[in-house]
CSV table of C-alpha atoms in Angstrom, one decimal:
chain,number,residue,atom,x,y,z
A,148,UNK,CA,100.6,68.7,99.6
A,149,UNK,CA,100.4,69.4,104.0
A,150,UNK,CA,98.7,72.7,104.8
A,151,UNK,CA,98.8,72.0,109.0
A,152,UNK,CA,100.4,74.6,110.0
A,153,UNK,CA,98.2,77.2,108.1
A,154,UNK,CA,95.7,75.5,111.2
A,155,UNK,CA,98.1,76.0,113.6
A,156,UNK,CA,99.0,79.9,112.9
A,157,UNK,CA,95.1,80.8,114.2
A,158,UNK,CA,96.2,78.9,117.5
A,159,UNK,CA,99.0,81.2,118.0
A,160,UNK,CA,97.2,84.8,118.5
A,161,UNK,CA,97.7,84.2,122.2
A,162,UNK,CA,101.0,84.2,121.8
A,163,UNK,CA,100.3,87.6,120.4
A,164,UNK,CA,100.8,91.0,122.6
A,165,UNK,CA,99.4,94.2,121.7
A,166,UNK,CA,100.5,97.5,122.4
A,167,UNK,CA,97.4,100.3,121.9
A,168,UNK,CA,97.8,102.1,118.2
A,169,UNK,CA,99.3,106.0,119.1
A,170,UNK,CA,96.5,108.7,117.2
A,171,UNK,CA,97.6,108.8,113.2
A,172,UNK,CA,99.8,111.9,113.1
A,173,UNK,CA,98.8,114.8,110.9
A,174,UNK,CA,102.0,116.8,109.9
A,175,UNK,CA,102.6,117.0,106.3
A,176,UNK,CA,105.6,116.4,105.0
A,177,UNK,CA,106.9,119.3,102.7
A,178,UNK,CA,110.3,117.7,100.3
A,179,UNK,CA,112.5,120.1,100.0
A,180,UNK,CA,113.2,121.0,96.8
A,181,UNK,CA,112.8,119.4,93.3
A,182,UNK,CA,114.2,115.8,92.0
A,183,UNK,CA,116.6,116.8,88.8
A,184,UNK,CA,116.8,113.5,87.2
A,185,UNK,CA,119.4,112.0,84.9
A,186,UNK,CA,120.6,108.9,83.4
A,187,UNK,CA,122.3,106.8,86.3
A,188,UNK,CA,125.4,105.6,86.2
A,189,UNK,CA,125.5,101.9,87.7
A,190,UNK,CA,121.8,101.7,84.9
A,191,UNK,CA,122.1,104.0,82.1
A,192,UNK,CA,118.3,102.7,81.3
A,193,UNK,CA,116.8,104.5,84.2
A,194,UNK,CA,117.1,107.6,85.6
A,195,UNK,CA,118.3,108.6,89.3
A,196,UNK,CA,117.7,111.6,91.2
A,197,UNK,CA,118.0,112.5,94.6
A,198,UNK,CA,115.5,114.4,97.3
A,199,UNK,CA,116.2,116.5,100.4
A,200,UNK,CA,114.1,115.0,103.7
A,201,UNK,CA,114.9,116.0,107.6
A,202,UNK,CA,116.6,113.7,109.4
A,203,UNK,CA,113.8,114.4,112.0
A,204,UNK,CA,110.6,115.4,110.9
A,205,UNK,CA,109.9,117.2,114.2
A,206,UNK,CA,112.7,119.3,113.3
A,207,UNK,CA,111.7,120.2,109.2
A,208,UNK,CA,114.4,122.7,109.8
A,209,UNK,CA,117.3,120.9,111.4
A,210,UNK,CA,119.6,119.1,109.7
A,211,UNK,CA,119.0,117.4,106.0
A,212,UNK,CA,120.0,113.5,104.4
A,213,UNK,CA,119.6,112.9,100.6
A,214,UNK,CA,117.6,109.7,99.8
A,215,UNK,CA,118.1,108.6,96.5
A,216,UNK,CA,115.7,107.6,94.1
A,217,UNK,CA,115.7,105.9,90.3
A,218,UNK,CA,112.8,105.3,88.3
A,219,UNK,CA,112.0,104.3,84.5
A,220,UNK,CA,109.2,105.9,83.2
A,221,UNK,CA,106.6,105.0,81.7
A,222,UNK,CA,106.3,103.2,78.7
A,223,UNK,CA,103.4,104.6,77.2
A,224,UNK,CA,103.3,108.5,77.7
A,225,UNK,CA,99.2,108.2,75.9
A,226,UNK,CA,98.3,106.3,78.9
A,227,UNK,CA,100.3,107.7,81.5
A,228,UNK,CA,98.6,107.9,85.2
A,229,UNK,CA,101.0,108.6,87.1
A,230,UNK,CA,103.5,107.0,89.2
A,231,UNK,CA,104.2,104.0,91.5
A,232,UNK,CA,106.6,104.5,94.7
A,233,UNK,CA,108.0,100.7,95.1
A,234,UNK,CA,109.9,99.0,98.0
A,235,UNK,CA,111.5,95.6,97.5
A,236,UNK,CA,111.6,94.9,101.2
A,237,UNK,CA,114.8,94.1,103.7
A,238,UNK,CA,114.5,96.2,105.5
A,239,UNK,CA,118.2,97.2,103.7
A,240,UNK,CA,116.6,96.8,100.3
A,241,UNK,CA,117.1,98.5,98.0
A,242,UNK,CA,114.4,101.3,96.3
A,243,UNK,CA,116.8,102.4,94.1
A,244,UNK,CA,117.8,98.8,92.5
A,245,UNK,CA,114.4,97.7,91.9
A,246,UNK,CA,113.9,99.6,89.3
A,247,UNK,CA,117.4,98.8,87.7
A,248,UNK,CA,115.6,95.4,88.0
A,249,UNK,CA,111.9,96.4,86.5
A,250,UNK,CA,111.7,95.2,83.7
A,251,UNK,CA,111.6,91.6,84.2
A,252,UNK,CA,109.5,91.9,87.8
A,253,UNK,CA,106.4,93.9,86.3
A,254,UNK,CA,104.0,93.5,83.9
A,255,UNK,CA,103.9,95.1,80.6
A,256,UNK,CA,100.3,96.8,80.9
A,257,UNK,CA,102.1,98.4,84.8
A,258,UNK,CA,105.1,99.6,82.6
A,259,UNK,CA,103.3,101.4,79.9
A,260,UNK,CA,100.7,102.8,83.1
A,261,UNK,CA,103.5,104.2,85.6
A,262,UNK,CA,106.5,105.7,86.0
A,263,UNK,CA,107.8,103.0,88.6
A,264,UNK,CA,110.0,104.7,91.5
A,265,UNK,CA,111.6,104.0,93.9
A,266,UNK,CA,114.0,104.5,96.5
A,267,UNK,CA,116.6,103.4,99.2
A,268,UNK,CA,114.7,104.0,102.5
A,269,UNK,CA,117.0,105.7,105.2
A,270,UNK,CA,120.0,104.5,106.7
A,271,UNK,CA,120.2,101.9,103.6
A,272,UNK,CA,122.2,101.3,100.8
A,273,UNK,CA,122.5,104.5,98.8
A,274,UNK,CA,120.8,107.0,101.6
A,275,UNK,CA,123.2,107.3,103.9
A,276,UNK,CA,123.4,103.5,105.4
A,277,UNK,CA,123.3,102.6,108.8
A,278,UNK,CA,127.3,102.1,109.5
A,279,UNK,CA,129.8,100.8,112.7
A,280,UNK,CA,133.0,100.1,112.9
A,281,UNK,CA,134.3,96.3,111.1
A,282,UNK,CA,136.2,96.1,113.5
A,283,UNK,CA,133.2,96.5,116.7
A,284,UNK,CA,130.9,94.2,113.7
A,285,UNK,CA,132.9,91.3,113.0
A,286,UNK,CA,133.4,90.9,117.4
A,287,UNK,CA,129.6,90.0,117.5
A,288,UNK,CA,129.3,86.9,119.7
A,289,UNK,CA,127.0,84.2,117.3
A,290,UNK,CA,123.7,84.7,117.7
A,291,UNK,CA,121.9,82.0,119.0
A,292,UNK,CA,122.2,82.5,122.6
A,293,UNK,CA,122.3,78.6,125.2
A,294,UNK,CA,123.5,79.8,128.3
A,295,UNK,CA,123.0,83.2,130.9
A,296,UNK,CA,126.9,83.7,129.6
A,297,UNK,CA,125.6,83.9,126.2
A,298,UNK,CA,122.9,86.7,127.1
A,299,UNK,CA,125.6,88.5,129.0
A,300,UNK,CA,127.8,88.8,126.1
A,301,UNK,CA,124.8,89.8,124.0
A,302,UNK,CA,124.4,92.5,126.3
A,303,UNK,CA,127.3,93.9,127.0
A,304,UNK,CA,128.4,93.9,122.7
A,305,UNK,CA,125.5,95.8,122.4
A,306,UNK,CA,126.2,98.5,124.4
A,307,UNK,CA,129.7,98.9,122.4
A,308,UNK,CA,127.6,98.2,118.8
A,309,UNK,CA,125.3,100.8,119.7
A,310,UNK,CA,128.0,103.0,120.8
A,311,UNK,CA,130.6,103.0,118.0
A,312,UNK,CA,127.2,102.8,115.4
A,313,UNK,CA,126.3,105.9,116.1
A,314,UNK,CA,129.1,107.6,116.2
A,315,UNK,CA,130.0,106.3,112.8
A,316,UNK,CA,126.0,106.6,111.1
A,317,UNK,CA,125.4,110.6,113.5
A,318,UNK,CA,122.1,111.5,114.2
A,319,UNK,CA,120.4,109.1,111.7
A,320,UNK,CA,120.9,106.2,114.7
A,321,UNK,CA,118.0,107.1,116.5
A,322,UNK,CA,115.9,107.9,113.2
A,323,UNK,CA,115.7,105.1,110.8
A,324,UNK,CA,112.3,103.6,111.7
A,325,UNK,CA,109.4,103.4,109.3
A,326,UNK,CA,107.1,105.9,110.4
A,327,UNK,CA,109.9,107.9,109.2
A,328,UNK,CA,110.5,106.5,105.8
A,329,UNK,CA,106.1,106.8,105.3
A,330,UNK,CA,107.0,110.5,106.0
A,331,UNK,CA,109.8,110.5,103.9
A,332,UNK,CA,107.7,108.5,101.2
A,333,UNK,CA,105.2,111.7,101.2
A,334,UNK,CA,107.6,113.7,100.5
A,335,UNK,CA,108.4,111.9,97.4
A,336,UNK,CA,105.5,111.3,96.2
A,337,UNK,CA,104.7,115.9,96.5
A,338,UNK,CA,107.7,116.3,94.3
A,339,UNK,CA,106.8,113.8,92.6
A,340,UNK,CA,103.7,116.1,91.9
A,341,UNK,CA,101.4,113.3,92.8
A,342,UNK,CA,98.2,114.4,94.2
A,343,UNK,CA,98.1,111.1,95.6
A,344,UNK,CA,100.4,108.2,96.4
A,345,UNK,CA,100.3,104.7,94.3
A,346,UNK,CA,102.3,102.7,95.8
A,347,UNK,CA,103.4,98.3,95.8
A,348,UNK,CA,105.7,97.3,98.6
A,349,UNK,CA,107.2,93.6,99.6
A,350,UNK,CA,108.0,92.3,102.5
A,351,UNK,CA,109.3,94.9,105.0
A,352,UNK,CA,108.3,97.0,102.8
A,353,UNK,CA,105.0,96.7,103.8
A,354,UNK,CA,105.4,98.0,107.1
A,355,UNK,CA,106.1,101.7,104.8
A,356,UNK,CA,103.0,101.5,103.5
A,357,UNK,CA,101.3,100.6,106.6
A,358,UNK,CA,102.4,103.7,108.2
A,359,UNK,CA,101.6,105.7,105.8
A,360,UNK,CA,97.9,104.5,105.6
A,361,UNK,CA,98.3,105.5,109.4
A,362,UNK,CA,99.5,108.9,108.5
A,363,UNK,CA,98.8,110.3,105.6
A,364,UNK,CA,95.1,108.5,105.3
A,365,UNK,CA,93.2,111.1,102.8
A,366,UNK,CA,96.8,110.7,100.7
A,367,UNK,CA,96.3,106.5,99.7
A,368,UNK,CA,95.0,106.7,95.7
A,369,UNK,CA,96.0,102.7,96.5
A,370,UNK,CA,99.0,100.2,98.3
A,371,UNK,CA,99.3,97.6,97.4
A,372,UNK,CA,100.5,95.2,100.3
A,373,UNK,CA,101.9,92.1,98.9
A,374,UNK,CA,103.7,89.7,101.9
A,375,UNK,CA,102.4,91.4,104.9
A,376,UNK,CA,104.4,92.8,108.4
A,377,UNK,CA,102.4,92.7,111.3
A,378,UNK,CA,103.7,95.5,113.6
A,379,UNK,CA,100.8,94.5,116.0
A,380,UNK,CA,102.9,91.6,117.8
A,381,UNK,CA,105.4,91.4,120.7
A,382,UNK,CA,108.6,89.4,120.8
A,383,UNK,CA,106.4,85.5,121.5
A,384,UNK,CA,104.4,85.8,119.4
A,385,UNK,CA,106.7,87.6,116.6
A,386,UNK,CA,109.4,84.6,117.1
A,387,UNK,CA,106.1,81.4,117.4
A,388,UNK,CA,104.2,83.2,114.3
A,389,UNK,CA,108.0,82.9,112.2
A,390,UNK,CA,108.6,79.1,113.5
A,391,UNK,CA,104.8,78.1,112.4
A,392,UNK,CA,105.8,79.6,108.7
A,393,UNK,CA,109.4,78.1,107.5
A,394,UNK,CA,108.4,74.6,109.0
A,395,UNK,CA,104.9,74.4,107.1
A,396,UNK,CA,107.3,75.4,104.0
A,397,UNK,CA,109.6,73.4,104.8
A,398,UNK,CA,107.1,70.5,105.6
A,399,UNK,CA,105.5,71.4,101.8
A,400,UNK,CA,109.2,71.1,100.3
A,401,UNK,CA,108.6,67.0,102.3
A,402,UNK,CA,106.4,66.5,100.8
A,403,UNK,CA,106.7,67.5,96.8
A,404,UNK,CA,110.0,65.2,97.6
A,405,UNK,CA,107.8,62.4,98.8
A,406,UNK,CA,105.4,63.1,95.2
A,407,UNK,CA,108.0,63.8,93.0
A,408,UNK,CA,110.2,61.4,91.5
A,409,UNK,CA,112.1,64.7,90.1
A,410,UNK,CA,113.4,65.3,94.2
A,411,UNK,CA,116.7,64.2,94.1
A,412,UNK,CA,115.9,62.8,97.6
A,413,UNK,CA,112.6,61.0,96.5
A,414,UNK,CA,111.9,57.6,97.9
A,415,UNK,CA,114.7,58.8,101.2
A,416,UNK,CA,113.2,59.8,104.6
A,417,UNK,CA,114.1,63.4,103.9
A,418,UNK,CA,113.2,64.4,107.4
A,419,UNK,CA,115.8,62.5,109.0
A,420,UNK,CA,118.3,63.4,106.5
A,421,UNK,CA,117.3,66.9,107.4
A,422,UNK,CA,117.6,66.9,111.4
A,423,UNK,CA,121.1,64.4,111.1
A,424,UNK,CA,123.1,67.4,109.2
A,425,UNK,CA,121.0,69.3,112.6
A,426,UNK,CA,122.7,67.2,114.4
A,427,UNK,CA,126.3,67.1,113.0
A,428,UNK,CA,126.2,70.9,113.1
A,429,UNK,CA,125.5,71.5,116.7
A,430,UNK,CA,128.7,68.4,117.0
A,431,UNK,CA,130.8,71.4,114.9
A,432,UNK,CA,131.2,68.2,112.5
A,433,UNK,CA,129.5,69.2,109.7
A,434,UNK,CA,131.5,71.3,107.1
A,435,UNK,CA,130.5,73.1,104.3
A,436,UNK,CA,132.0,71.8,100.9
A,437,UNK,CA,133.1,74.7,98.5
A,438,UNK,CA,134.7,76.3,102.0
A,439,UNK,CA,135.6,74.3,104.3
A,440,UNK,CA,134.1,76.0,106.8
A,441,UNK,CA,132.4,74.7,109.9
A,442,UNK,CA,128.5,75.1,109.6
A,443,UNK,CA,126.6,76.3,112.7
A,444,UNK,CA,123.0,74.6,112.9
A,445,UNK,CA,122.0,78.4,112.6
A,446,UNK,CA,123.1,78.5,108.9
A,447,UNK,CA,121.8,74.5,107.4
A,448,UNK,CA,118.2,76.1,108.9
A,449,UNK,CA,119.2,79.1,106.7
A,450,UNK,CA,118.4,76.5,104.1
A,451,UNK,CA,115.2,75.8,104.7
A,452,UNK,CA,114.0,79.3,105.1
A,453,UNK,CA,115.7,80.6,101.7
A,454,UNK,CA,115.1,77.3,99.6
A,455,UNK,CA,111.6,77.7,100.3
A,456,UNK,CA,110.9,82.0,99.9
A,457,UNK,CA,111.4,81.6,95.7
A,458,UNK,CA,110.7,78.6,96.3
A,459,UNK,CA,113.4,76.5,94.5
A,460,UNK,CA,112.5,73.5,96.2
A,461,UNK,CA,115.2,71.5,93.6
A,462,UNK,CA,118.0,73.8,95.2
A,463,UNK,CA,117.0,72.9,98.9
A,464,UNK,CA,117.0,68.9,98.1
A,465,UNK,CA,120.3,69.1,96.2
A,466,UNK,CA,121.4,70.8,99.3
A,467,UNK,CA,120.9,68.5,101.3
A,468,UNK,CA,122.2,65.8,99.2
A,469,UNK,CA,125.2,68.0,99.0
A,470,UNK,CA,125.7,68.4,102.5
A,471,UNK,CA,124.9,64.5,103.1
A,472,UNK,CA,127.4,63.5,101.2
A,473,UNK,CA,126.0,62.8,97.5
A,474,UNK,CA,126.6,64.9,94.3
A,475,UNK,CA,127.6,68.8,94.1
A,476,UNK,CA,124.1,71.2,93.3
A,477,UNK,CA,124.0,72.1,90.0
A,478,UNK,CA,123.6,75.4,91.4
A,479,UNK,CA,125.7,76.6,95.3
A,480,UNK,CA,124.8,78.9,97.7
A,481,UNK,CA,126.9,81.0,99.1
A,482,UNK,CA,127.3,80.0,103.2
A,483,UNK,CA,124.6,81.2,105.0
A,484,UNK,CA,123.4,83.6,108.0
A,485,UNK,CA,126.5,86.3,109.2
A,486,UNK,CA,129.4,86.8,108.7
A,487,UNK,CA,132.7,88.9,109.1
A,488,UNK,CA,132.8,91.9,107.5
A,489,UNK,CA,136.0,92.9,105.1
A,490,UNK,CA,137.2,96.4,105.4
A,491,UNK,CA,136.0,99.4,107.7
A,492,UNK,CA,132.7,99.5,107.7
A,493,UNK,CA,129.7,97.3,108.1
A,494,UNK,CA,125.7,98.0,107.0
A,495,UNK,CA,123.7,97.4,110.1
A,496,UNK,CA,119.9,97.2,108.5
A,497,UNK,CA,118.5,95.6,111.6
A,498,UNK,CA,118.7,98.9,113.3
A,499,UNK,CA,115.9,99.8,111.5
A,500,UNK,CA,114.0,96.7,112.6
A,501,UNK,CA,115.5,96.9,115.8
A,502,UNK,CA,113.3,100.6,116.1
A,503,UNK,CA,109.8,98.9,114.3
A,504,UNK,CA,109.8,95.8,116.8
A,505,UNK,CA,110.3,95.5,120.5
A,506,UNK,CA,112.4,91.5,120.5
A,507,UNK,CA,114.0,92.2,124.2
A,508,UNK,CA,114.2,89.6,126.3
A,509,UNK,CA,115.1,90.4,130.2
A,510,UNK,CA,117.4,87.3,130.4
A,511,UNK,CA,118.2,84.1,128.9
A,512,UNK,CA,115.6,82.0,131.0
A,513,UNK,CA,112.8,84.2,128.8
A,514,UNK,CA,115.1,83.4,125.6
A,515,UNK,CA,115.6,79.6,126.1
A,516,UNK,CA,111.4,79.5,127.3
A,517,UNK,CA,111.0,82.0,123.4
A,518,UNK,CA,113.2,79.2,122.2
A,519,UNK,CA,111.1,76.2,123.9
A,520,UNK,CA,108.1,77.3,122.4
A,521,UNK,CA,110.2,78.0,118.6
A,522,UNK,CA,111.2,74.1,118.4
A,523,UNK,CA,107.7,72.5,119.6
A,524,UNK,CA,106.0,74.6,117.3
A,525,UNK,CA,108.9,73.7,114.8
A,526,UNK,CA,110.1,70.2,114.8
A,527,UNK,CA,111.7,70.2,112.1
A,528,UNK,CA,113.5,73.8,111.6
A,529,UNK,CA,113.4,74.4,115.1
A,530,UNK,CA,113.2,78.3,115.2
A,531,UNK,CA,113.0,80.3,112.2
A,532,UNK,CA,116.3,81.7,111.2
A,533,UNK,CA,115.6,85.6,110.6
A,534,UNK,CA,114.4,86.4,113.8
A,535,UNK,CA,117.2,84.7,115.8
A,536,UNK,CA,119.5,86.4,114.3
A,537,UNK,CA,118.3,89.5,114.0
A,538,UNK,CA,116.7,89.5,118.1
A,539,UNK,CA,120.1,90.3,119.7
A,540,UNK,CA,121.2,92.5,117.7
A,541,UNK,CA,118.2,94.6,119.4
A,542,UNK,CA,119.4,94.1,122.9
A,543,UNK,CA,119.7,97.9,124.7
A,544,UNK,CA,118.1,99.9,121.9
A,545,UNK,CA,114.0,101.0,122.2
A,546,UNK,CA,111.7,101.5,119.4
A,547,UNK,CA,111.2,104.3,118.3
A,548,UNK,CA,107.8,103.3,116.2
A,549,UNK,CA,106.5,100.8,118.8
A,550,UNK,CA,104.4,97.6,117.8
A,551,UNK,CA,101.2,98.6,117.4
A,552,UNK,CA,98.0,97.7,115.8
A,553,UNK,CA,97.0,99.5,113.2
A,554,UNK,CA,94.0,102.2,112.7
A,555,UNK,CA,93.4,103.3,108.9
A,556,UNK,CA,90.7,106.2,108.7
A,557,UNK,CA,90.7,106.4,104.9
A,558,UNK,CA,88.4,106.0,102.6
A,559,UNK,CA,90.5,104.2,99.6
A,560,UNK,CA,91.0,100.5,99.7
A,561,UNK,CA,94.3,98.9,100.4
A,562,UNK,CA,94.8,95.8,98.4
A,563,UNK,CA,96.5,93.4,101.1
A,564,UNK,CA,98.3,89.8,99.6
A,565,UNK,CA,100.5,86.8,101.3
A,566,UNK,CA,100.3,83.2,99.9
A,567,UNK,CA,98.8,80.2,102.1
A,568,UNK,CA,102.3,79.3,102.5
A,569,UNK,CA,104.6,81.5,102.9
A,570,UNK,CA,108.1,81.1,104.8
A,571,UNK,CA,109.4,84.9,106.0
A,572,UNK,CA,106.0,87.0,106.4
A,573,UNK,CA,103.3,83.7,107.0
A,574,UNK,CA,99.9,84.5,106.0
A,575,UNK,CA,98.5,85.0,109.3
A,576,UNK,CA,100.7,88.4,108.8
A,577,UNK,CA,99.1,89.5,106.2
A,578,UNK,CA,95.2,88.1,108.0
A,579,UNK,CA,95.5,90.0,110.7
A,580,UNK,CA,97.3,93.2,109.2
A,581,UNK,CA,94.1,93.3,107.1
A,582,UNK,CA,92.1,93.0,109.8
A,583,UNK,CA,93.5,95.5,111.9
A,584,UNK,CA,92.9,98.7,109.0
A,585,UNK,CA,89.0,97.5,108.5
A,586,UNK,CA,86.7,96.8,106.2
A,587,UNK,CA,89.1,98.9,103.6
A,588,UNK,CA,91.4,96.3,103.5
A,589,UNK,CA,91.1,93.6,101.2
A,590,UNK,CA,93.0,90.1,101.6
A,591,UNK,CA,94.0,88.0,98.0
A,592,UNK,CA,95.3,84.7,98.9
A,593,UNK,CA,97.4,83.1,96.6
A,594,UNK,CA,97.0,79.0,97.4
A,595,UNK,CA,101.0,78.7,96.5
A,596,UNK,CA,104.3,79.0,98.0
A,597,UNK,CA,107.3,81.4,98.5
A,598,UNK,CA,107.4,85.2,99.8
A,599,UNK,CA,106.1,87.4,97.3
A,600,UNK,CA,102.8,86.4,95.4
A,601,UNK,CA,103.6,89.6,92.4
A,602,UNK,CA,105.3,87.9,89.8
A,603,UNK,CA,104.1,84.2,90.0
A,604,UNK,CA,100.9,83.6,88.6
A,605,UNK,CA,98.4,85.0,86.0
A,606,UNK,CA,95.5,85.6,88.2
A,607,UNK,CA,97.1,87.7,91.1
A,608,UNK,CA,99.4,89.5,88.7
A,609,UNK,CA,95.8,90.9,87.1
A,610,UNK,CA,94.3,92.0,90.3
A,611,UNK,CA,97.3,93.2,91.8
A,612,UNK,CA,97.3,95.2,88.3
A,613,UNK,CA,93.6,96.3,88.0
A,614,UNK,CA,93.9,97.8,91.1
A,615,UNK,CA,97.1,99.5,90.9
A,616,UNK,CA,95.4,101.1,87.1
A,617,UNK,CA,91.6,101.1,87.7
A,618,UNK,CA,91.4,101.1,91.6
A,619,UNK,CA,88.6,97.5,90.8
A,620,UNK,CA,89.4,95.8,94.4
A,621,UNK,CA,88.7,91.5,94.2
A,622,UNK,CA,85.7,91.0,96.3
A,623,UNK,CA,86.1,89.5,100.1
A,624,UNK,CA,87.8,85.9,100.4
A,625,UNK,CA,89.1,86.6,96.9
A,626,UNK,CA,91.5,83.3,96.4
A,627,UNK,CA,94.2,82.8,93.5
A,628,UNK,CA,95.2,78.8,93.0
A,629,UNK,CA,98.1,78.0,91.7
A,630,UNK,CA,98.3,77.7,87.9
A,631,UNK,CA,101.9,78.2,85.7
A,632,UNK,CA,104.5,79.3,88.8
A,633,UNK,CA,107.0,77.7,85.2
A,634,UNK,CA,106.1,81.4,84.3
A,635,UNK,CA,107.0,83.4,87.3
A,636,UNK,CA,108.4,86.8,85.8
A,637,UNK,CA,110.7,86.2,88.9
A,638,UNK,CA,112.0,83.2,87.7
A,639,UNK,CA,113.4,85.0,84.3
A,640,UNK,CA,115.7,87.0,86.2
A,641,UNK,CA,119.4,85.6,86.3
A,642,UNK,CA,119.8,83.5,89.2
A,643,UNK,CA,122.9,84.9,91.6
A,644,UNK,CA,121.2,84.1,94.4
A,645,UNK,CA,118.3,81.8,95.8
A,646,UNK,CA,115.2,82.9,93.2
A,647,UNK,CA,113.4,84.8,96.1
A,648,UNK,CA,113.2,88.5,96.2
A,649,UNK,CA,116.8,88.8,97.3
A,650,UNK,CA,116.5,90.4,100.6
A,651,UNK,CA,114.4,89.2,103.1
A,652,UNK,CA,112.2,90.9,105.9
A,653,UNK,CA,114.8,91.3,107.4
A,654,UNK,CA,118.4,91.1,105.9
């Protein structure tokens, strides 16, 4: 398999925009009241509860919201260590639902030792979600801009969108960044009766863990951060590294198709087929067979990102074949990307991203230059669909947790992990985050593919388990080779979406 993009990733550091790190906050988080646990209505084998937290942590006696919680108690009470808080990513991923599916996502040993506890972060799911009027949300222009007129349309639309969403959501709309979520998590730690936090976060959930390490360095027991965000990135570095990552992941897929006869495209020019689909979509001539809907180029590119997250190369090859006139896939994915919503309201978890990152661009000329850079770095996939789909939504929105280099002053070791060929959170993001966190941070490299490394092979499962259970960290530079991905815990789950973590970093 090709590894050229992993090497190229180091070259784009020059595009990274770093901002000064603010001093770590010393304020203690105090949850209001205990947690009353009861069987979950949706999943009675788990317990659900609520935790009340202030909307604005600088005004702890001000208005509050309730966070939705869920837990599965340790299966071996005699061996129980404490509570392990988890987050599945997003932004927009539900920690409550992650607890529901925990038996298929974590090893038996981990389930024996910990109460697995999840929460829907503020602004998400059951925790006072960020909402907008569907009538306004459905006026959203196409997110890939091609002219100054498109840029001006987005500028006008986002003013209307943010005003509407702020009215619908209330004051929480301006307090959903990951530093606020980290403060909520410390309130949860206290309410659970834990002196220090044990945490496993995936994808966007790693940013919550990174912010916790900054804010509460002396309250860290263990932070296992799987497939990391890089909070130091400006818009140019963000888009460039993402473009490289999805191109690399697609390159790996093509290499598999060329080598493996089980690929439905084996023996054909996969890159040409792919580029023909993109060109057809740009001309407005590509129809999604199951819905009769015309596909945009963005929607085609979404398939490259989603199909390499698991990865699920076989389905991706079948979809490309299907769109090129071949047989229907054994499983037909839904049409990807944003679309109109039904009902009265639309949820907008992208608001969290807008408060954590500065993805604004000044004008169409700057936007076009960023797109040209992505196109050059990603000749097959052209750009990464996730940030491109989210970027214009952040117009007229100022980050409240601005990008900065991480600063960790604690003594507890932190374990980070990433696959070499992750299309959603590039390997270089975890490498940068580990470097910024300092010598107490250890980076575990999985020499394989896809987004999220836990549950893919026994090597990294054992290392992450031992870290969380016994606080044992591997030596710096530890790598896990690809072993038996067919035994992945994640692939045992029922397939209702692409077999990924179900929520990429910006769903």
